[in-house]
Coordinates of C-alpha atoms in Angstrom, one line a residue:
M143 CA -3.6 31.5 11.7
I144 CA -4.0 28.5 14.1
G145 CA -2.2 29.1 17.4
R146 CA -2.9 26.0 19.5
L147 CA -4.0 22.7 18.0
L148 CA -5.5 19.5 19.5
I149 CA -4.6 16.3 17.7
A150 CA -7.6 14.0 17.9
N151 CA -5.7 10.9 17.1
R152 CA -2.8 8.7 18.2
G153 CA 0.2 6.8 16.8
E154 CA 2.2 7.8 13.7
I155 CA -0.3 10.3 12.3
A156 CA -0.4 12.1 15.7
V157 CA 3.4 12.4 15.7
R158 CA 3.3 13.5 12.0
V159 CA 0.9 16.3 12.8
A160 CA 2.8 17.3 15.9
R161 CA 6.0 17.7 13.9
A162 CA 4.3 19.9 11.3
C163 CA 2.9 22.1 14.1
R164 CA 6.3 22.5 15.7
E165 CA 7.7 23.7 12.4
L166 CA 4.9 26.2 12.0
G167 CA 5.1 27.5 15.6
I168 CA 1.7 26.0 16.6
E169 CA 1.4 24.7 20.1
V170 CA 0.4 21.1 20.4
V171 CA -2.2 19.4 22.6
A172 CA -2.3 15.6 22.6
V173 CA -5.1 13.4 23.8
Y174 CA -4.4 9.9 25.0
S175 CA -6.1 6.9 26.3
T176 CA -4.8 5.0 29.4
A177 CA -2.9 2.6 27.0
D178 CA -1.1 5.5 25.4
R179 CA -0.2 7.6 28.4
H180 CA 3.6 7.1 27.7
S181 CA 3.4 7.5 23.9
A182 CA 5.7 9.5 21.8
V183 CA 3.2 12.2 20.9
V184 CA 2.3 12.7 24.6
E185 CA 6.0 13.5 25.3
M186 CA 6.2 15.8 22.2
A187 CA 3.1 17.8 23.1
D188 CA 2.9 21.1 25.0
E189 CA 0.0 19.7 26.9
A190 CA -1.6 16.2 27.0
V191 CA -5.1 15.3 28.1
H192 CA -6.3 11.9 29.3
I193 CA -9.6 11.2 27.5
G194 CA -10.5 7.7 28.7
P195 CA -9.7 4.0 28.9
P196 CA -8.1 2.0 26.0
A197 CA -11.3 1.1 24.2
P198 CA -11.6 3.6 21.3
R199 CA -15.3 4.2 21.8
S200 CA -14.5 5.4 25.3
S201 CA -11.6 7.5 24.3
Y202 CA -10.6 8.4 20.7
L203 CA -14.1 8.0 19.4
H204 CA -15.8 9.6 22.4
V205 CA -16.7 13.0 20.9
P206 CA -17.7 14.8 24.2
N207 CA -14.3 13.9 25.8
V208 CA -12.3 15.0 22.7
V209 CA -14.2 18.3 22.4
E210 CA -14.0 19.0 26.1
A211 CA -10.2 18.4 26.0
A212 CA -9.9 20.9 23.2
L213 CA -11.9 23.6 25.0
R214 CA -10.3 23.1 28.4
S215 CA -6.8 23.2 26.9
G216 CA -7.4 26.4 25.0
A217 CA -7.0 24.9 21.6
D218 CA -8.4 26.8 18.7
A219 CA -8.3 24.0 16.2
V220 CA -8.6 20.2 15.9
H221 CA -6.7 17.9 13.5
P222 CA -8.4 14.5 13.2
G223 CA -5.7 12.7 11.3
Y224 CA -7.1 9.6 9.5
G225 CA -9.3 6.9 10.9
F226 CA -11.3 7.5 14.2
L227 CA -13.3 10.8 13.8
S228 CA -11.6 12.0 10.7
E229 CA -14.6 11.4 8.4
D230 CA -17.3 12.0 10.9
P231 CA -19.3 15.1 9.8
D232 CA -21.1 15.3 13.1
F233 CA -17.8 15.7 14.9
A234 CA -16.7 18.4 12.4
E235 CA -20.0 20.2 12.9
I236 CA -19.7 20.1 16.7
C237 CA -16.1 21.5 16.4
E238 CA -17.5 24.3 14.2
A239 CA -20.3 25.0 16.7
E240 CA -17.8 25.3 19.6
G241 CA -15.6 27.7 17.7
L242 CA -12.9 25.2 16.9
T243 CA -11.3 25.1 13.5
F244 CA -11.7 21.6 12.0
V245 CA -8.7 20.8 9.8
G246 CA -10.6 19.2 7.0
P247 CA -13.5 19.9 4.6
P248 CA -16.8 21.5 5.7
P249 CA -19.1 19.1 7.4
Q250 CA -21.6 19.1 4.6
V251 CA -18.9 18.2 2.1
M252 CA -17.7 15.4 4.3
Q253 CA -21.3 14.1 4.6
Q254 CA -21.7 14.1 0.8
M255 CA -18.3 12.4 0.1
G256 CA -18.8 9.9 3.0
N257 CA -21.8 8.4 1.2
K258 CA -20.5 6.6 -1.9
A259 CA -23.8 6.7 -3.7
T260 CA -24.2 10.5 -3.2
A261 CA -20.5 11.0 -4.1
R262 CA -21.0 9.0 -7.4
R263 CA -24.0 11.1 -8.3
L264 CA -22.2 14.4 -7.6
M265 CA -19.1 13.4 -9.4
A266 CA -21.1 12.2 -12.4
A267 CA -22.7 15.6 -12.5
A268 CA -19.2 17.1 -12.5
G269 CA -18.3 15.1 -15.6
L270 CA -16.2 12.3 -14.0
P271 CA -16.6 8.9 -15.6
L272 CA -18.3 6.1 -13.7
L273 CA -18.5 2.4 -14.1
P274 CA -21.8 1.1 -15.4
G275 CA -24.3 0.9 -12.5
V276 CA -26.6 3.1 -10.6
V277 CA -25.9 6.3 -8.7
D278 CA -29.0 5.9 -6.5
P279 CA -29.3 3.4 -3.6
V280 CA -30.7 -0.1 -4.5
R281 CA -33.4 -0.9 -2.0
T282 CA -34.4 -4.5 -2.8
A283 CA -32.7 -7.7 -4.2
E284 CA -35.1 -7.7 -7.1
E285 CA -34.2 -4.1 -8.0
G286 CA -30.5 -5.0 -7.7
L287 CA -31.0 -8.1 -9.9
A288 CA -32.6 -5.9 -12.6
V289 CA -29.6 -3.5 -12.5
A290 CA -27.1 -6.4 -12.7
A291 CA -28.9 -7.9 -15.6
E292 CA -28.8 -4.6 -17.4
I293 CA -25.1 -3.8 -16.8
G294 CA -23.8 -7.4 -17.0
Y295 CA -21.9 -9.6 -14.6
P296 CA -19.7 -9.6 -12.6
V297 CA -21.1 -6.9 -10.4
I298 CA -20.1 -5.5 -7.0
I299 CA -22.6 -4.6 -4.2
K300 CA -21.2 -1.8 -2.1
A301 CA -22.3 -0.2 1.2
A302 CA -23.0 3.4 0.5
A303 CA -21.5 4.4 3.9
G304 CA -18.6 1.9 3.6
G305 CA -15.0 2.4 4.0
G306 CA -11.8 0.6 5.0
G307 CA -12.4 -2.2 2.5
R308 CA -15.5 -3.5 4.3
G309 CA -19.1 -3.7 3.0
M310 CA -18.3 -4.9 -0.6
T311 CA -19.4 -8.2 -2.2
V312 CA -18.5 -9.3 -5.8
V313 CA -21.2 -11.4 -7.5
H314 CA -20.5 -13.5 -10.6
D315 CA -23.8 -15.4 -11.0
P316 CA -27.4 -14.2 -10.7
A317 CA -28.2 -17.2 -8.5
D318 CA -25.9 -15.7 -5.8
F319 CA -27.2 -12.2 -6.0
A320 CA -30.0 -12.3 -3.4
E321 CA -27.8 -13.8 -0.7
A322 CA -24.9 -11.5 -1.4
F323 CA -27.3 -8.5 -1.3
A324 CA -28.7 -9.5 2.1
T325 CA -25.2 -10.2 3.5
T326 CA -23.8 -6.8 2.3
R327 CA -26.8 -4.9 3.8
S328 CA -26.3 -6.7 7.1
V329 CA -22.6 -5.9 7.3
A330 CA -23.4 -2.3 6.3
R331 CA -26.0 -2.0 9.0
A332 CA -23.7 -3.6 11.7
V333 CA -20.5 -1.8 10.8
F334 CA -21.6 1.6 9.4
R335 CA -25.1 1.8 10.9
D336 CA -26.5 2.4 7.4
P337 CA -27.8 -0.6 5.4
T338 CA -27.9 1.4 2.1
V339 CA -26.1 -0.3 -0.8
Y340 CA -25.7 0.3 -4.5
V341 CA -24.6 -1.8 -7.5
E342 CA -22.0 -1.3 -10.2
R343 CA -20.1 -3.3 -12.7
Y344 CA -17.1 -5.1 -11.2
L345 CA -13.9 -4.3 -13.1
S346 CA -11.6 -7.4 -13.2
G347 CA -7.9 -6.8 -13.6
A348 CA -8.1 -3.2 -12.7
R349 CA -5.5 -0.9 -11.1
H350 CA -6.4 1.3 -8.1
V351 CA -5.1 4.9 -8.7
E352 CA -5.7 7.8 -6.4
V353 CA -5.0 11.5 -7.1
Q354 CA -3.9 13.8 -4.3
V355 CA -5.7 17.1 -4.3
L356 CA -5.3 20.3 -2.3
C357 CA -8.0 23.0 -2.3
D358 CA -8.3 26.2 -0.3
A359 CA -11.4 28.0 0.9
H360 CA -11.1 30.7 -1.9
G361 CA -12.0 28.4 -4.9
A362 CA -8.4 27.3 -5.9
G363 CA -7.4 23.7 -6.2
L364 CA -4.5 21.7 -7.6
Y365 CA -3.4 18.1 -8.0
L366 CA -0.1 16.7 -6.7
G367 CA 0.4 13.6 -8.8
E368 CA -1.1 10.2 -8.2
R369 CA -0.4 7.0 -6.3
D370 CA -1.0 3.4 -7.3
C371 CA -2.5 1.4 -4.5
S372 CA -3.2 -1.9 -6.3
L373 CA -1.3 -4.2 -3.9
Q374 CA -4.2 -4.9 -1.5
R375 CA -5.4 -7.8 0.6
R376 CA -9.2 -7.9 0.7
H377 CA -9.4 -4.2 -0.3
Q378 CA -6.8 -3.3 2.4
K379 CA -3.8 -1.5 1.0
L380 CA -0.4 -3.0 1.8
L381 CA 2.0 -1.2 -0.5
E382 CA 1.6 2.1 -2.3
E383 CA 3.8 3.8 -4.9
G384 CA 4.0 6.8 -7.2
P385 CA 3.8 7.7 -9.9
A386 CA 1.5 5.2 -11.6
G387 CA 4.0 4.0 -14.2
H388 CA 1.4 2.2 -16.2
L389 CA -0.2 5.6 -17.1
S390 CA 1.2 8.0 -19.8
P391 CA 1.9 11.6 -18.8
G392 CA -1.2 12.6 -20.7
Q393 CA -3.4 10.2 -18.7
R394 CA -1.9 11.4 -15.4
A395 CA -2.7 15.0 -16.3
E396 CA -6.2 14.1 -17.3
L397 CA -6.8 12.2 -14.1
G398 CA -5.5 15.1 -12.1
E399 CA -7.7 17.6 -13.8
L400 CA -10.7 15.4 -13.3
A401 CA -9.9 15.1 -9.6
V402 CA -9.6 18.8 -9.1
R403 CA -12.8 19.5 -11.0
G404 CA -14.7 17.0 -8.9
A405 CA -13.3 18.4 -5.6
L406 CA -14.0 22.0 -6.4
S407 CA -17.5 21.2 -7.7
V408 CA -18.6 20.2 -4.1
G409 CA -16.7 23.0 -2.4
Y410 CA -13.9 20.8 -1.0
T411 CA -11.1 22.4 1.1
G412 CA -7.9 20.9 2.5
A413 CA -6.1 17.7 1.4
G414 CA -8.0 14.8 0.0
T415 CA -7.8 12.1 -2.6
V416 CA -10.0 11.2 -5.5
E417 CA -9.8 7.5 -6.3
F418 CA -10.2 5.8 -9.6
L419 CA -10.2 2.3 -11.0
V420 CA -8.2 2.1 -14.2
D421 CA -8.7 -0.8 -16.7
D422 CA -6.0 -2.4 -18.8
A423 CA -6.7 0.1 -21.7
G424 CA -6.0 3.0 -19.4
R425 CA -9.6 4.1 -19.0
A426 CA -10.3 5.5 -15.6
Y427 CA -13.6 5.4 -13.6
F428 CA -14.4 7.4 -10.4
M429 CA -14.6 5.2 -7.4
E430 CA -14.8 7.4 -4.3
M431 CA -13.3 10.4 -2.5
N432 CA -11.5 10.3 0.8
A433 CA -12.1 13.6 2.6
R434 CA -9.0 13.5 4.9
I435 CA -5.2 13.0 4.8
Q436 CA -4.4 9.5 3.7
V437 CA -2.1 6.9 5.3
E438 CA 0.0 7.0 2.1
H439 CA 0.4 10.8 1.9
P440 CA 4.3 10.5 2.4
V441 CA 4.5 9.1 -1.1
T442 CA 3.2 12.4 -2.5
E443 CA 5.4 14.4 -0.2
M444 CA 8.6 12.7 -1.3
L445 CA 7.6 12.9 -5.0
T446 CA 6.8 16.6 -4.9
G447 CA 8.7 18.0 -1.9
I448 CA 5.4 19.5 -0.6
D449 CA 4.5 19.0 3.1
L450 CA 0.9 18.1 2.9
V451 CA 0.1 18.4 6.6
R452 CA 1.7 21.8 6.7
E453 CA -0.5 22.8 3.7
Q454 CA -3.6 21.4 5.5
L455 CA -2.9 23.6 8.5
L456 CA -2.3 26.7 6.4
V457 CA -5.5 26.2 4.4
A458 CA -7.5 25.5 7.6
G459 CA -6.2 28.8 9.0
G460 CA -7.7 30.6 6.0
E461 CA -4.7 31.1 3.9
R462 CA -4.8 30.9 0.1
L463 CA -2.8 28.2 -1.7
R464 CA 0.6 29.7 -2.5
L465 CA 1.3 26.9 -5.1
R466 CA 0.2 26.9 -8.7
Q467 CA -0.3 23.8 -10.8
E468 CA 2.9 24.5 -12.7
D469 CA 4.8 24.6 -9.4
V470 CA 4.0 20.9 -8.7
V471 CA 6.7 18.7 -10.2
V472 CA 6.8 15.0 -9.7
R473 CA 10.3 13.6 -9.6
G474 CA 11.6 10.0 -9.3
A475 CA 9.7 7.1 -7.8
V476 CA 8.5 6.4 -4.3
I477 CA 7.3 3.2 -2.6
E478 CA 5.6 3.0 0.8
C479 CA 5.3 -0.3 2.7
R480 CA 2.8 -0.5 5.6
I481 CA 4.6 -2.4 8.4
N482 CA 1.7 -3.9 10.3
A483 CA 2.0 -5.9 13.6
E484 CA 0.3 -8.9 12.0
D485 CA 1.2 -12.5 11.3
P486 CA 0.7 -13.3 7.6
A487 CA 1.2 -17.0 8.4
R488 CA -1.9 -16.9 10.6
G489 CA -4.2 -15.2 8.3
F490 CA -2.8 -11.7 9.2
A491 CA -3.9 -12.1 12.8
P492 CA -3.0 -9.1 14.9
A493 CA 0.4 -9.7 16.7
P494 CA 0.8 -7.0 19.3
G495 CA 3.3 -7.1 22.2
H496 CA 6.2 -5.5 23.8
L497 CA 8.9 -4.0 21.5
D498 CA 12.1 -5.4 22.9
V499 CA 13.8 -4.2 19.7
L500 CA 12.7 -1.6 17.3
R501 CA 15.6 -0.7 15.0
V502 CA 14.4 1.4 12.0
P503 CA 16.1 1.8 8.7
D504 CA 18.2 4.8 7.7
G505 CA 20.2 5.9 4.7
P506 CA 19.6 8.0 1.6
W507 CA 16.0 9.0 0.9
T508 CA 14.6 6.6 3.5
R509 CA 11.8 7.5 5.9
F510 CA 10.1 5.6 8.6
D511 CA 6.9 7.2 10.1
T512 CA 5.9 5.6 13.4
G513 CA 4.5 6.5 16.8
Y514 CA 6.4 3.7 18.5
R515 CA 9.8 3.5 20.1
Q516 CA 11.8 0.6 21.4
G517 CA 10.4 -0.4 24.7
D518 CA 6.8 0.6 23.9
D519 CA 3.9 -1.8 23.8
V520 CA 1.9 -2.3 20.6
S521 CA -1.7 -2.3 22.0
P522 CA -4.3 -4.8 20.9
H523 CA -7.0 -2.1 21.1
Y524 CA -6.0 -0.2 18.0
D525 CA -5.0 -0.5 14.3
S526 CA -2.1 -2.9 13.7
L527 CA 0.0 -0.3 11.8
L528 CA 3.4 -0.2 13.4
G529 CA 4.9 2.2 10.9
K530 CA 5.3 3.3 7.3
L531 CA 8.5 2.6 5.5
V532 CA 9.0 5.0 2.6
V533 CA 11.8 5.4 0.1
W534 CA 12.5 7.6 -2.9
A535 CA 14.8 6.9 -5.8
P536 CA 15.4 8.3 -9.3
D537 CA 13.4 5.5 -10.9
R538 CA 11.2 2.6 -9.9
E539 CA 13.8 -0.1 -10.3
Q540 CA 16.1 1.8 -7.9
A541 CA 13.2 2.4 -5.5
V542 CA 12.4 -1.3 -5.4
R543 CA 16.1 -2.1 -4.5
R544 CA 16.2 0.7 -1.9
M545 CA 13.0 -0.6 -0.3
D546 CA 14.4 -4.1 -0.2
R547 CA 17.6 -2.8 1.5
A548 CA 15.5 -0.8 4.0
L549 CA 13.2 -3.7 4.8
A550 CA 16.3 -5.9 5.4
E551 CA 17.6 -3.3 8.0
L552 CA 14.3 -3.1 9.9
R553 CA 14.3 -5.1 13.1
V554 CA 11.2 -5.6 15.2
E555 CA 11.4 -8.1 18.0
G556 CA 9.4 -8.9 21.0
P557 CA 7.4 -11.8 22.5
G558 CA 4.5 -12.6 20.2
V559 CA 5.3 -9.7 17.8
H560 CA 5.2 -10.4 14.1
T561 CA 5.2 -8.0 11.2
T562 CA 4.5 -7.9 7.4
A563 CA 8.1 -6.8 6.6
A564 CA 9.1 -10.2 5.1
L565 CA 5.9 -10.3 3.0
H566 CA 6.9 -7.0 1.5
R567 CA 10.3 -8.4 0.6
A568 CA 8.5 -11.4 -1.1
L569 CA 6.3 -9.0 -3.0
L570 CA 9.3 -7.0 -4.3
R571 CA 10.8 -10.3 -5.6
D572 CA 7.7 -11.3 -7.5
P573 CA 8.2 -10.9 -11.3
D574 CA 4.8 -9.4 -11.9
V575 CA 5.4 -6.8 -9.2
R576 CA 8.9 -6.0 -10.4
A577 CA 7.5 -5.6 -13.9
D578 CA 4.6 -3.4 -12.7
R579 CA 1.9 -5.7 -14.2
H580 CA -0.1 -6.6 -11.1
D581 CA -3.8 -5.6 -10.4
V582 CA -6.0 -5.2 -7.4
Q583 CA -6.8 -9.0 -7.2
F584 CA -3.1 -9.9 -7.5
L585 CA -2.3 -10.3 -3.9
D586 CA -5.4 -12.3 -3.1
R587 CA -4.6 -14.7 -6.0
R588 CA -1.0 -15.2 -5.1
L589 CA -1.1 -14.9 -1.3
P590 CA -0.3 -18.6 -0.3
D591 CA 2.9 -18.5 -2.4
L592 CA 3.9 -15.1 -1.2
V593 CA 3.3 -16.0 2.5
A594 CA 5.5 -19.1 2.0
H595 CA 8.2 -17.1 0.4
A596 CA 8.0 -14.5 3.1
A597 CA 8.4 -17.2 5.8
A598 CA 11.5 -18.5 3.9
I599 CA 13.0 -15.0 3.8
A600 CA 12.4 -14.4 7.5
A601 CA 13.9 -17.7 8.4
S602 CA 17.0 -17.5 6.3
R603 CA 17.7 -13.7 6.4
E604 CA 17.7 -13.8 2.6
P605 CA 20.2 -11.4 1.1
A606 CA 19.3 -8.3 -0.9
L607 CA 18.0 -8.3 -4.4
P608 CA 20.8 -8.9 -7.0
A609 CA 22.3 -5.6 -8.1
A610 CA 21.4 -4.1 -11.5
R611 CA 25.0 -4.1 -12.7
R612 CA 28.0 -6.5 -12.4
G613 CA 30.0 -6.4 -9.2
P614 CA 31.0 -8.6 -6.3
L615 CA 28.7 -11.5 -5.7
H616 CA 27.2 -11.9 -2.3
L617 CA 24.3 -14.1 -3.1
V618 CA 25.5 -17.2 -1.3
R619 CA 25.3 -17.1 2.5
A620 CA 28.4 -18.0 4.5
G621 CA 28.5 -21.7 5.4
D622 CA 26.1 -22.7 2.6
P623 CA 27.0 -26.0 0.8
A624 CA 28.4 -25.3 -2.6
D625 CA 29.5 -28.8 -3.6
P626 CA 27.9 -30.7 -6.5
A627 CA 26.2 -33.1 -4.1
S628 CA 23.8 -30.3 -3.2
V629 CA 22.5 -30.0 -6.7
P630 CA 19.0 -31.5 -7.1
H631 CA 19.0 -34.5 -9.4
P632 CA 16.2 -35.2 -11.9
C633 CA 13.4 -37.3 -10.8
P634 CA 13.2 -40.8 -12.3
E635 CA 9.9 -40.0 -14.2
E636 CA 11.7 -37.3 -16.1
D637 CA 14.2 -39.8 -17.6
H638 CA 11.8 -40.9 -20.3
T639 CA 14.6 -42.1 -22.7
M640 CA 18.2 -43.0 -22.6
S641 CA 19.0 -39.7 -24.5
A642 CA 17.2 -37.5 -22.0
P643 CA 19.6 -34.9 -20.4
A644 CA 20.8 -35.5 -16.9
F645 CA 20.3 -31.8 -16.2
T646 CA 16.8 -30.5 -16.8
Q647 CA 15.1 -27.1 -16.9
S648 CA 13.4 -28.0 -13.6
D649 CA 16.9 -28.4 -12.1
L650 CA 17.8 -25.0 -13.5
M651 CA 14.7 -23.4 -12.0
Q652 CA 15.6 -24.9 -8.6
L653 CA 19.1 -23.6 -8.8
L654 CA 17.8 -20.1 -9.6
T655 CA 15.5 -20.3 -6.5
E656 CA 18.4 -21.3 -4.3
K657 CA 20.8 -18.7 -5.6
T658 CA 18.6 -15.7 -6.6
G659 CA 15.4 -16.2 -4.6
L660 CA 13.3 -16.9 -7.7
P661 CA 9.8 -17.8 -6.4
A662 CA 8.5 -21.2 -7.3
A663 CA 5.4 -19.6 -8.8
S664 CA 7.8 -18.0 -11.4
H665 CA 9.3 -21.2 -12.6
T666 CA 8.8 -21.9 -16.3
S667 CA 9.1 -24.9 -18.5
D668 CA 9.4 -22.8 -21.7
P669 CA 12.8 -23.5 -23.2
D670 CA 12.7 -20.2 -25.2
A671 CA 12.3 -18.1 -22.0
H672 CA 15.0 -15.6 -20.9
F673 CA 16.0 -14.3 -17.5
A674 CA 14.0 -11.1 -18.0
D675 CA 10.8 -13.2 -18.6
V676 CA 10.9 -14.5 -15.0
G677 CA 11.9 -11.1 -13.5
L678 CA 15.6 -11.8 -13.0
D679 CA 18.4 -9.3 -13.9
S680 CA 22.0 -9.4 -15.0
L681 CA 23.6 -10.1 -11.6
A682 CA 21.3 -13.1 -11.1
F683 CA 22.6 -14.4 -14.5
L684 CA 26.2 -13.8 -13.3
S685 CA 25.5 -15.7 -10.1
M686 CA 24.2 -18.6 -12.2
Q687 CA 27.3 -18.4 -14.4
T688 CA 29.6 -18.7 -11.4
E689 CA 27.5 -21.6 -10.0
L690 CA 27.6 -23.6 -13.3
Q691 CA 31.3 -23.1 -13.5
D692 CA 31.8 -24.3 -9.9
R693 CA 29.5 -27.2 -10.0
F694 CA 29.8 -28.5 -13.6
G695 CA 32.8 -26.8 -15.0
V696 CA 30.5 -25.2 -17.6
A697 CA 31.5 -21.8 -19.1
M698 CA 28.8 -19.4 -20.4
P699 CA 31.1 -16.9 -22.1
D700 CA 28.6 -14.1 -22.8
D701 CA 27.8 -12.0 -19.8
N702 CA 24.6 -10.7 -21.3
P703 CA 21.5 -12.7 -20.0
D704 CA 19.6 -12.0 -23.2
A705 CA 22.2 -14.1 -25.1
Y706 CA 20.9 -17.4 -23.8
T707 CA 17.5 -19.0 -23.5
F708 CA 16.9 -21.4 -20.6
G709 CA 16.8 -24.3 -23.2
Q710 CA 20.3 -23.3 -24.4
I711 CA 21.7 -23.2 -20.9
V712 CA 20.2 -26.7 -20.1
E713 CA 21.7 -28.1 -23.4
T714 CA 25.1 -26.6 -22.6
V715 CA 25.2 -28.2 -19.1
S716 CA 23.9 -31.5 -20.4
A717 CA 26.5 -31.6 -23.2
A718 CA 29.3 -30.9 -20.6
Q719 CA 28.0 -33.7 -18.4
A720 CA 27.8 -36.1 -21.3
A721 CA 31.4 -35.3 -22.3
Q722 CA 32.7 -36.2 -18.8
P723 CA 34.0 -39.7 -18.3
A724 CA 31.7 -42.1 -16.4

């Protein structure tokens, strides 16, 4: 059993590991850079060791300093968290050579899984399905062109040693292949110090699904459900959820079994994820394996009630898994939002600064993992992750509403500090996200509209999502104009004939935007559309009912939103207007 553990990381994951150690009775050694000398994990630790200046390469990525800190502090194990040295097989090997237990897979397994081309070859041998492409590196543009011609466009060129969403280029036309090939190799060489790339078919409209696995050193392994990570910006995850509601129970079980088979085939130990792309027919293709704890591991913890970091530590200490596959039960729905110190309105530029206010959400089944406290400084030297907001609910619809409530409670204020919280609220209001019909390209396609909606939410303190059932209406902010003069009037070009209605469907869409937060991108001109078609629920309909009564004296007697099409609502309002004396 591990007795004293050094956490080779910082921020929220360092705090997370320290808490698990406390519960297991393991002493904690924290390492810190000059910028983190007053951080939360330093105060939590039994001992803290200064390992260098703020720059990561001189501190958290400086292997000699980290290892020396472990040896001098008497630690017998090292937990790398995620990022930094967590997937560095050389670091794991040095720890092993110095008699330190590395909390993670063996160095050789990490080496194999860290190279995407090697991982593809090994997983193919284990029977996992791959997208059309090659499992061996592609060495020249000519060779890559031949592969692309055989498998068909679009293709994606990937850095074999890539990670973090970098080192990938999608090619739609053969004429662009040579330049894309050269650019991807250059990026791979500069970022990963390995120019090796491979080519595979690019799957448009896919979902990103990852399976959490847990394996011990005695040949046992199990899967703990899956997470959907399709809401990404440039391959960087923003929001994760579980389970993947677009998969059937049978598909989920099949993915889990494939993931465990693949992990055990290479001798994997500890917690890891096997990642898949899933097409619109539900067919899954192996993408890569992450040989570490993931940022989004709380999703699985809240779905299953299993403490993944605790299990990591027990497995690293040589214990057998005490869980069987039938013990793992996924209940309810979980959503995690990454709250980054970034400004979406400026291209997601980092927005660090002093946290004058940090007020985190609370309430039922609401969790906020962070390494920051009010009064801390968010350093420009590190990842922009401020914290992870996670909620559980009995079903996805309730989880969406709980997350929106929690995001509304979150307050982060300080000079120059911006976050992605409002963007997450805009995402949760998008009809495609609400209906779970987005894909991995969704956010990149819709980003301008989402950023604009996020800015409006942040500026107006937009109220919560309408409730799922009828109740008191709180959709109009105090002091807002509610007189008929505030209703938009039809543009002259819309009055094509004398019989054209004074109230148009465009006016109705604008009213719904004002009163329910319907994004402009969801406006429809289809007169046969219903509220559900644009992602609005029954309370949004009730809000509109009240507004039409107040503004126009129009009564819509049926409280069921499915009873009326948008065209019928427009006709009813127009008829009432026509009946009024001039």
